[in-house]
mmCIF file of C-alpha atoms (C1' of nucleotides) in Angstrom:
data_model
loop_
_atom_site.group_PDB
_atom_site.id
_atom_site.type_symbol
_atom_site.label_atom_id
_atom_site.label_comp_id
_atom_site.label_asym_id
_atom_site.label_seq_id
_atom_site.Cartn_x
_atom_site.Cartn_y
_atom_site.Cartn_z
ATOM 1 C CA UNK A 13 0.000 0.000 0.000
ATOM 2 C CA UNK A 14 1.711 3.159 1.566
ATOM 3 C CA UNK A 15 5.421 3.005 -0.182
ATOM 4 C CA UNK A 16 7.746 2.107 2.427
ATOM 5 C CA UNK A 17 10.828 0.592 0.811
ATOM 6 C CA UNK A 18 13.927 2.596 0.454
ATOM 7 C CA UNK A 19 14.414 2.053 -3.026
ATOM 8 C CA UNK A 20 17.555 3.552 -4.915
ATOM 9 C CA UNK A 21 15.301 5.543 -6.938
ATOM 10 C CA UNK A 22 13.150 6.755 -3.866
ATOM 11 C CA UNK A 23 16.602 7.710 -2.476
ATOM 12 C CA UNK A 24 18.017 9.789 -5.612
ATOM 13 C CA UNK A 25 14.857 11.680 -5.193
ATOM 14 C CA UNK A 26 14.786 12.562 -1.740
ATOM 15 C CA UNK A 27 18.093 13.881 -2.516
ATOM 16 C CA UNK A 28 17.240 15.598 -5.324
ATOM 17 C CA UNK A 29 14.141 17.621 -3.359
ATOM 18 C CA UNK A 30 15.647 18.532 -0.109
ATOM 19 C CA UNK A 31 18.838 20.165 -1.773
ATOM 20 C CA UNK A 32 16.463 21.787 -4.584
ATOM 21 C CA UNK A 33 16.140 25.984 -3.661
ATOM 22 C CA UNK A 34 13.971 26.543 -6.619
ATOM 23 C CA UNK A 35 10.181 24.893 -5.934
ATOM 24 C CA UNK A 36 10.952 22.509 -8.599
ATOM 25 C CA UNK A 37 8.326 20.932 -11.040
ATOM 26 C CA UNK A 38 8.143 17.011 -11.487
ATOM 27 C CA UNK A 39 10.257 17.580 -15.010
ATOM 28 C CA UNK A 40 12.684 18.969 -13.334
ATOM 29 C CA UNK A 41 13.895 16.658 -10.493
ATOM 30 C CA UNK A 42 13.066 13.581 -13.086
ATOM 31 C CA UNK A 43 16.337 15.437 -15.220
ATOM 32 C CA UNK A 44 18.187 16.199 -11.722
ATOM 33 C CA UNK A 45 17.622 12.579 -10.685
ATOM 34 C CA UNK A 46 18.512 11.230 -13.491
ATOM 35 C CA UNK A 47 22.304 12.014 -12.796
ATOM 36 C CA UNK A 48 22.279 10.142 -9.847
ATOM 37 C CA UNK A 49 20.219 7.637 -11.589
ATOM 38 C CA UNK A 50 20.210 7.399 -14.978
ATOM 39 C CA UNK A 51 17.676 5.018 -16.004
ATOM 40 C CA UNK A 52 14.975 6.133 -13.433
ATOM 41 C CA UNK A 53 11.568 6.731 -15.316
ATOM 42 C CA UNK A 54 9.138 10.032 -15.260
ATOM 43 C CA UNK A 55 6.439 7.835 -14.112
ATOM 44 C CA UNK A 56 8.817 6.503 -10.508
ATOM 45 C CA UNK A 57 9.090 10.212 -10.433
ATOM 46 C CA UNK A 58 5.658 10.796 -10.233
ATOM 47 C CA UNK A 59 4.637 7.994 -7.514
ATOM 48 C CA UNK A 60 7.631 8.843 -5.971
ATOM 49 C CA UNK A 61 6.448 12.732 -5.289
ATOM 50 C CA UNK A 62 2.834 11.530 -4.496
ATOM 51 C CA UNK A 63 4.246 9.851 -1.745
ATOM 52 C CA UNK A 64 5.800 12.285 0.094
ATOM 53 C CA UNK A 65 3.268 14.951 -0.795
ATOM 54 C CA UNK A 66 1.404 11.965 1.726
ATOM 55 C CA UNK A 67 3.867 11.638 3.655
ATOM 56 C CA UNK A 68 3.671 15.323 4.396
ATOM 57 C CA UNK A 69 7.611 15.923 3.391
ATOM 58 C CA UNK A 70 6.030 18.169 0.262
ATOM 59 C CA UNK A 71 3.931 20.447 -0.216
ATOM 60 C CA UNK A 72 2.741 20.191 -3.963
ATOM 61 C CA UNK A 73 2.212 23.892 -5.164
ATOM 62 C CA UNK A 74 -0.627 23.781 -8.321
ATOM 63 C CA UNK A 75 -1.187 26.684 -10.757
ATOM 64 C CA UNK A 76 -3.619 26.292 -13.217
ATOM 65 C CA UNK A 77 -2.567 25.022 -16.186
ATOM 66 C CA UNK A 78 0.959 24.916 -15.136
ATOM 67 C CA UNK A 79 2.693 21.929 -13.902
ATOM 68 C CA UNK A 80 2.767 21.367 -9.556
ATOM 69 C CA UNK A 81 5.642 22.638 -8.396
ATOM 70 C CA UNK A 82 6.988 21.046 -4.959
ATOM 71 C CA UNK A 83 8.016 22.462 -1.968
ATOM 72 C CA UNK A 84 10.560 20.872 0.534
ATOM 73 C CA UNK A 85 10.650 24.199 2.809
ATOM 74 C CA UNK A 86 10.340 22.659 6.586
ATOM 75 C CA UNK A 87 10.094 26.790 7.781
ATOM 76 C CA UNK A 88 6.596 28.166 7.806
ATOM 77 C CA UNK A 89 6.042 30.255 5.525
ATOM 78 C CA UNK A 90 4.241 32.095 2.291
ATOM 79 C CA UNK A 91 4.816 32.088 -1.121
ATOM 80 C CA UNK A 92 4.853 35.140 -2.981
ATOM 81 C CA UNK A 93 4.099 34.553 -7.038
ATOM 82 C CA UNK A 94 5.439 36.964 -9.379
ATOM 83 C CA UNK A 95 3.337 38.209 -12.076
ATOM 84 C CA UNK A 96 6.285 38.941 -13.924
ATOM 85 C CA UNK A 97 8.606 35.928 -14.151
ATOM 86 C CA UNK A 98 6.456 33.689 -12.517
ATOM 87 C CA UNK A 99 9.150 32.648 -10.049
ATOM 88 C CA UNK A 100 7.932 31.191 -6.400
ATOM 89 C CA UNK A 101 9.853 33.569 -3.622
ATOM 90 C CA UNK A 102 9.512 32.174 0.023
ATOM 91 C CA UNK A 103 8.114 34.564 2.652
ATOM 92 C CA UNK A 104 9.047 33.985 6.024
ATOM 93 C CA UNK A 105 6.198 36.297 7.493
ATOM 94 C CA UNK A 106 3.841 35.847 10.508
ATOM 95 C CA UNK A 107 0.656 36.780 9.952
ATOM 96 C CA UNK A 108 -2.554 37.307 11.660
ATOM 97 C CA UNK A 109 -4.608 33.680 12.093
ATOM 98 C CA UNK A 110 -7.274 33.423 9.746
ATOM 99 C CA UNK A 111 -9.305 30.264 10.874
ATOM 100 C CA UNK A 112 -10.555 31.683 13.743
ATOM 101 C CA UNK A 113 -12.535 34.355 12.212
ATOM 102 C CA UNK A 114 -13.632 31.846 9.675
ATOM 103 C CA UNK A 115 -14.948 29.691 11.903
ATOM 104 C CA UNK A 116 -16.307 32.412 14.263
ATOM 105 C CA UNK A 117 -18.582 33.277 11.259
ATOM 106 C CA UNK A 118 -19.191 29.798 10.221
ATOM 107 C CA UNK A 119 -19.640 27.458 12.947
ATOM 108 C CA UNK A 120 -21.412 24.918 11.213
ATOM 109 C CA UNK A 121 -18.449 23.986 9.033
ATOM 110 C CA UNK A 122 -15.512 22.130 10.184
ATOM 111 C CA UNK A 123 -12.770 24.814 9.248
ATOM 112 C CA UNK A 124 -9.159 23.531 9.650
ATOM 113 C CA UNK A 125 -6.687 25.529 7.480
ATOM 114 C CA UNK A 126 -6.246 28.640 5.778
ATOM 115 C CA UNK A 127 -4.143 28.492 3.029
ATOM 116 C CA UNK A 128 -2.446 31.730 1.901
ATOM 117 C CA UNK A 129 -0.704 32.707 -1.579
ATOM 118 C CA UNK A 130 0.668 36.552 -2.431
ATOM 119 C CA UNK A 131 0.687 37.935 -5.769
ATOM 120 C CA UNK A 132 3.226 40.587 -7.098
ATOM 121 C CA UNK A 133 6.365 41.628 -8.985
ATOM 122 C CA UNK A 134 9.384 40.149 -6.927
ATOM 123 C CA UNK A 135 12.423 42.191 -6.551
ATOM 124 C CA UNK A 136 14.280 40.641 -9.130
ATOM 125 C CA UNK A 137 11.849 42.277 -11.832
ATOM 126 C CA UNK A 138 11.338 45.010 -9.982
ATOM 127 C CA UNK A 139 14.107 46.429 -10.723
ATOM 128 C CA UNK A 140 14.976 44.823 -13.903
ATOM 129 C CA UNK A 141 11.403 46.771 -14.792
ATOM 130 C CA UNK A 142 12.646 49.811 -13.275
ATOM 131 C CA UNK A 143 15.534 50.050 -15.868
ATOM 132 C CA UNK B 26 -8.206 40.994 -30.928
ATOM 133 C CA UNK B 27 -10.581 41.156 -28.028
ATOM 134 C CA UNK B 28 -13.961 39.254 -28.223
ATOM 135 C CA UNK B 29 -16.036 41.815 -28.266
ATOM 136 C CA UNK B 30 -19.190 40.354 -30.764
ATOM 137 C CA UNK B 31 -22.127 39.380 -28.549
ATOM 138 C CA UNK B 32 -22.990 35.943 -30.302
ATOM 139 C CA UNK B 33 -25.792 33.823 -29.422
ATOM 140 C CA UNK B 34 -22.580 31.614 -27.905
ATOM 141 C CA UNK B 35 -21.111 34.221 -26.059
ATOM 142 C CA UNK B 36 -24.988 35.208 -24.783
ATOM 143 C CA UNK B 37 -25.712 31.374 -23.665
ATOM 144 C CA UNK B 38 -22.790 31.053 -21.987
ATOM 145 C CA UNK B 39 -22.803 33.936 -19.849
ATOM 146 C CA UNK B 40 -26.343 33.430 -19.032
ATOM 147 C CA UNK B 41 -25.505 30.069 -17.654
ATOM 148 C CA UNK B 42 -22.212 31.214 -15.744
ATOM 149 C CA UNK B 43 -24.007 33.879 -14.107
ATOM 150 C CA UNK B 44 -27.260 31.765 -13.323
ATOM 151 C CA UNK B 45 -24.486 28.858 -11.483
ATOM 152 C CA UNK B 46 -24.986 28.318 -7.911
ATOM 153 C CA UNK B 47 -22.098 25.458 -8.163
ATOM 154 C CA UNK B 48 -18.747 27.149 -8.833
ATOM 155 C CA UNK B 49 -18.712 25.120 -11.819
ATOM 156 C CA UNK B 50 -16.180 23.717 -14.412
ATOM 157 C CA UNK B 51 -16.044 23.825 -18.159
ATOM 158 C CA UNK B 52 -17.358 20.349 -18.893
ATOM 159 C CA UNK B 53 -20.914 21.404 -17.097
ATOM 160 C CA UNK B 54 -20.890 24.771 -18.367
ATOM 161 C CA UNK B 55 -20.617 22.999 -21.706
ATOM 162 C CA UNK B 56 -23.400 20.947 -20.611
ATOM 163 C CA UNK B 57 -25.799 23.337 -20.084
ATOM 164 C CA UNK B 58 -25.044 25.817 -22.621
ATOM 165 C CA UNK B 59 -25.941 22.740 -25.180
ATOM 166 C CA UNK B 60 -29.510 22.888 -24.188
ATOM 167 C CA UNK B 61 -29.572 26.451 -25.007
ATOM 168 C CA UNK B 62 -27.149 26.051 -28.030
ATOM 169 C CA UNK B 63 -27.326 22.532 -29.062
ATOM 170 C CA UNK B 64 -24.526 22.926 -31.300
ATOM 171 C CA UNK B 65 -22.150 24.983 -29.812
ATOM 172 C CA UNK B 66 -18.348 23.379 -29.134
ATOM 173 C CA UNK B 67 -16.148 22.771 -25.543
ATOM 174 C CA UNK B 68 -13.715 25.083 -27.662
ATOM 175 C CA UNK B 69 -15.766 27.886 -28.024
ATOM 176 C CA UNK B 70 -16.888 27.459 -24.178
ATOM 177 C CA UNK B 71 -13.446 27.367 -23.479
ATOM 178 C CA UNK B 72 -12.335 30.638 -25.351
ATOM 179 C CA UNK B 73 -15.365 32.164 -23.814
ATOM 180 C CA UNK B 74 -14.749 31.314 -20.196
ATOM 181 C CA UNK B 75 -10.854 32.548 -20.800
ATOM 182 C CA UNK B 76 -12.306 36.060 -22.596
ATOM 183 C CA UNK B 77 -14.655 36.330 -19.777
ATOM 184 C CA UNK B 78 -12.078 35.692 -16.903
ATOM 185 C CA UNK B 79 -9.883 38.232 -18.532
ATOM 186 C CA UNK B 80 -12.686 40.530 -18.609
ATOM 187 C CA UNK B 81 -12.582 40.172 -14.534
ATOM 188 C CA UNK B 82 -16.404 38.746 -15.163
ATOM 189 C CA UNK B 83 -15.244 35.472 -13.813
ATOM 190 C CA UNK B 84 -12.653 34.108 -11.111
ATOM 191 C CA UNK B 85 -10.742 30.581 -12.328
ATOM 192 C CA UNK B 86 -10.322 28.244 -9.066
ATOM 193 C CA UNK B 87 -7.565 25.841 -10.377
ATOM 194 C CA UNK B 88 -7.137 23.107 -8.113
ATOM 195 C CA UNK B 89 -4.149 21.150 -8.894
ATOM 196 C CA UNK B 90 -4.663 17.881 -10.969
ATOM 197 C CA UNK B 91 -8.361 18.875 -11.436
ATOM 198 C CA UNK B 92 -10.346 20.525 -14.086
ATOM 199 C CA UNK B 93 -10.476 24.652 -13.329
ATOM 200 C CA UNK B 94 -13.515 26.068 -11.950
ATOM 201 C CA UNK B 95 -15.355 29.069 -12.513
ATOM 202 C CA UNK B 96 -16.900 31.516 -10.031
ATOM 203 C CA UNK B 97 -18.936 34.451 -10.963
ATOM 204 C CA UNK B 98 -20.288 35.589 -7.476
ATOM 205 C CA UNK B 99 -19.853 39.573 -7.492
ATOM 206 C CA UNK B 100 -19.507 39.888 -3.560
ATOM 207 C CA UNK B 101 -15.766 39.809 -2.326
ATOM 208 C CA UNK B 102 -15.636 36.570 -0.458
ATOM 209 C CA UNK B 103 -13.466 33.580 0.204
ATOM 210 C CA UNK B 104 -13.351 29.777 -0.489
ATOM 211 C CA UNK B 105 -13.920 26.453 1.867
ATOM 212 C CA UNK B 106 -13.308 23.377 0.276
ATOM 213 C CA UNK B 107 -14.277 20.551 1.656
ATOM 214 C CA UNK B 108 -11.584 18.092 2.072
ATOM 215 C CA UNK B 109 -14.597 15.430 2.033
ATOM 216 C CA UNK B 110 -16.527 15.993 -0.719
ATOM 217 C CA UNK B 111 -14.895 18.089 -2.510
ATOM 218 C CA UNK B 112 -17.506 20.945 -2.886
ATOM 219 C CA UNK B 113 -16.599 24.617 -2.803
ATOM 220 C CA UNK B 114 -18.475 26.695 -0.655
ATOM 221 C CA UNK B 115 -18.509 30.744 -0.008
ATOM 222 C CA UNK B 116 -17.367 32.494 2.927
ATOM 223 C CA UNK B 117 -18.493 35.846 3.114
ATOM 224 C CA UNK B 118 -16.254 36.713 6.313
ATOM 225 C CA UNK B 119 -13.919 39.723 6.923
ATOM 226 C CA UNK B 120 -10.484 38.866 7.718
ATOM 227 C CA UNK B 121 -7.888 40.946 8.687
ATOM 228 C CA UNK B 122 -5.422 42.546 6.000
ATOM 229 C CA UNK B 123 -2.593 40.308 4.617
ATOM 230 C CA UNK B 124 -0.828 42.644 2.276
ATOM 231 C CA UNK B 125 0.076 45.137 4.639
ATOM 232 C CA UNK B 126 2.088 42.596 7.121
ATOM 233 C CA UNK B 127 3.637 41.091 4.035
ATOM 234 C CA UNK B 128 4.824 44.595 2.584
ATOM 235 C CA UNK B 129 6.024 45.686 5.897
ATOM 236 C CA UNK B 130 8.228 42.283 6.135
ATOM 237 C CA UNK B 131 9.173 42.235 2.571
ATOM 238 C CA UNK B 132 9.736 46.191 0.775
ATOM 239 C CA UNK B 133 11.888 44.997 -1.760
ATOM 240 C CA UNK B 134 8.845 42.941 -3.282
ATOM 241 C CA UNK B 135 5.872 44.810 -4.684
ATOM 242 C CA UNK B 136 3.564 42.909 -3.052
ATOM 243 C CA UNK B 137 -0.437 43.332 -4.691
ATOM 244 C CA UNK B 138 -2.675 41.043 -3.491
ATOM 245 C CA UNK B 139 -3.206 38.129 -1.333
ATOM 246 C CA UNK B 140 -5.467 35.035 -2.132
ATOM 247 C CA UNK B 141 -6.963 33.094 0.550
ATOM 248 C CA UNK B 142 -8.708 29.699 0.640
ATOM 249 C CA UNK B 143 -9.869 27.390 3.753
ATOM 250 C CA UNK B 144 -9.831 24.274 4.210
ATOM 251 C CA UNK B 145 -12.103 21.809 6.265
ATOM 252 C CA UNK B 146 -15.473 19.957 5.734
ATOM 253 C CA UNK B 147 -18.390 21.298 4.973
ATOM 254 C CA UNK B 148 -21.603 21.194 7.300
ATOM 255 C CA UNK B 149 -23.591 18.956 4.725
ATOM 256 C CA UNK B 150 -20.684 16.546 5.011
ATOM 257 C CA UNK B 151 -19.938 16.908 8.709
ATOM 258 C CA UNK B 152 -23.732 15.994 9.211
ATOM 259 C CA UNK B 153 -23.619 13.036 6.776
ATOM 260 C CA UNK B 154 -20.157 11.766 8.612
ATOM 261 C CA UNK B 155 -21.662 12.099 12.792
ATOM 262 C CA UNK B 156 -24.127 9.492 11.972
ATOM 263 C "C1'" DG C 10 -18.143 43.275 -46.925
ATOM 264 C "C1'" DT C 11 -14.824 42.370 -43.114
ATOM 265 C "C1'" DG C 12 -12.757 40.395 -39.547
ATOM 266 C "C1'" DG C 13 -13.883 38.531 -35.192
ATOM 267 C "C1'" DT C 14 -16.042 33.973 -33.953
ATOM 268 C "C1'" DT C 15 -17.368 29.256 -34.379
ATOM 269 C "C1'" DG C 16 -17.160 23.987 -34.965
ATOM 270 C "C1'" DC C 17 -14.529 20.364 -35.682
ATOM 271 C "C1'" DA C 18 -10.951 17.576 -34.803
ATOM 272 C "C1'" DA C 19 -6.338 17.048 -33.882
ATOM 273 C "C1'" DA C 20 -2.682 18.074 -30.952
ATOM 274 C "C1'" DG C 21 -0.586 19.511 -26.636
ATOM 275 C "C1'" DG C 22 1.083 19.157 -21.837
ATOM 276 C "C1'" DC C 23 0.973 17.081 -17.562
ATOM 277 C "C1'" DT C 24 -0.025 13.080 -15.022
ATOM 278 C "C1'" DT C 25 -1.694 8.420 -14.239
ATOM 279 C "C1'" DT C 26 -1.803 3.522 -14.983
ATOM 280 C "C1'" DG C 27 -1.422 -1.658 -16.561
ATOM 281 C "C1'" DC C 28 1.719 -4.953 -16.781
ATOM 282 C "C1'" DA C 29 5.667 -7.978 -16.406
ATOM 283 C "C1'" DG C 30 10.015 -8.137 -14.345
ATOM 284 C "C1'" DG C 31 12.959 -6.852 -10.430
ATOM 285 C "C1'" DC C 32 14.524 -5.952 -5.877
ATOM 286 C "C1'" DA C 33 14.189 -4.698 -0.756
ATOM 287 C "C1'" DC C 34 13.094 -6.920 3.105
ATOM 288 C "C1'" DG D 13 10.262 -16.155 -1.021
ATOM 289 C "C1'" DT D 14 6.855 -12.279 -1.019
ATOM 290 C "C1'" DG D 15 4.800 -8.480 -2.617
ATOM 291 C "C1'" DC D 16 6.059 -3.728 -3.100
ATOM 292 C "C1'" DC D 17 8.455 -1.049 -6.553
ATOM 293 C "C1'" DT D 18 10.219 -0.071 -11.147
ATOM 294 C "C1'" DG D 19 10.480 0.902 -16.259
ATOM 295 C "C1'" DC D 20 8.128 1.215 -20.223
ATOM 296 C "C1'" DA D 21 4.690 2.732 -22.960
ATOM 297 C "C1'" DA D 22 0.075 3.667 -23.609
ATOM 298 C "C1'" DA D 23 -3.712 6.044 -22.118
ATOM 299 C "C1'" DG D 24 -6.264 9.734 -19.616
ATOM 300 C "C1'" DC D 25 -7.712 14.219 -18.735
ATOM 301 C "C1'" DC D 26 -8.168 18.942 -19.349
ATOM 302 C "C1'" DT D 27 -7.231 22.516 -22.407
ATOM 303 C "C1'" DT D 28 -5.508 24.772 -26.531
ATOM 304 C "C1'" DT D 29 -5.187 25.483 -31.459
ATOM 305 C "C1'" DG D 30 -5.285 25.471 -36.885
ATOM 306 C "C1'" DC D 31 -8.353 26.039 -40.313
ATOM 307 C "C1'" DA D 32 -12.243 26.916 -43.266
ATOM 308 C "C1'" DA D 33 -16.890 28.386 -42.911
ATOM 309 C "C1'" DC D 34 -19.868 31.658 -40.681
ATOM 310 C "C1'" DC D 35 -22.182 35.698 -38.961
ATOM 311 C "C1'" DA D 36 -22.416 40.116 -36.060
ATOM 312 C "C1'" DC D 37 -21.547 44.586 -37.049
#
DNA sequence: GTGGTTGCAAAGGCTTTGCAGGCAC
DNA sequence: GTGCCTGCAAAGCCTTTGCAACCAC
């Protein structure tokens, strides 16, 4: 059922995801993997990543249309999306909590977690748009 | 360029978007819009749902993995969805302002907007699971 | 009449899956 | 030895797109 055996491949791609900095996309660790193992397939890839998104060591990060992008980050925190380049910058913000007023208004639903996503031009493009 | 000809597609599909109760995708708006125009295609619904979401008539809700849904309610309000049955229901709650705590951590970003969703069950489903 | 719009069908991109062989335990 | 895991390739699903005909203006 649940995949539990440390597998060479399953290895390479831990690897791969908890040294990536860049929210990488299933394409992308399948071509980082494969230098550690070259004749791992797209498909291991996939089950591979749907595991640990279960596991809870990823946090799969869906656009629409575009393909989910995973996230290894163990800190809380935010993403910011830029409009711009459409790069995934980390924000390591507190904010104020958001399921209690939810669930203040709506007690008849079982609320249990607020998920939060910024929008805007990261600094990178804003300056290169500055120019 | 722009769609800008009001066609008896264009007419039958916004009637149906804006009559939707169900946050609904483009396979049921297709759906319906057939009884009204028997003939019309999933491409044109599609071209018409992206013209009208870049005319800010529409919000997309892209779930990951799952086809994009469509939500025309005019109120400013936020999303539960349930973790049970999958449903999407409105929140119209007030919760306090995201952007401003994000800007103040963050300057070099040019932060814009923040998007929040909840997640939980839903009372129908809550109900359904206690007995 | 003109050019945006449509229908059709094919293609596209990402992801999942069936199956036989292989390997961790 | 057992049955979970892998590689391969095909299929699935949602969505987009090229093209010729069509119709709103």
């Amino acid at each position: 059922m649940a995949m539990k055996r440390l597998t060479r491949q399953r290895k390479a791609v831990l690897e791969v995801v908890q040294r990536a900095r860049n929210h990488p996309d299933a394409a992308w660790i399948y071509q980082e993997v494969r230098k550690l193992v070259p004749t791992i397939s797209l498909g291991t890839v996939y089950r591979t990543l749907d595991a640990l998104v279960e596991e809870g060591y990823l946090v799969p990060i869906s656009r629409g249309g575009e393909a989910t992008r995973y996230d290894a980050n163990r800190k809380p925190h935010y993403h910011l999306i830029c409009t711009s380049c459409g790069e995934i910058v980390d924000l390591e913000v507190e904010l104020p909590e958001l399921v209690g007023a939810a669930r203040a208004a709506y007690p008849e639903h079982e609320i249990r977690a607020a998920h939060v996503e910024f929008e805007g031009v990261c600094a990178a493009c804003r300056d290169r748009l500055a120019s």
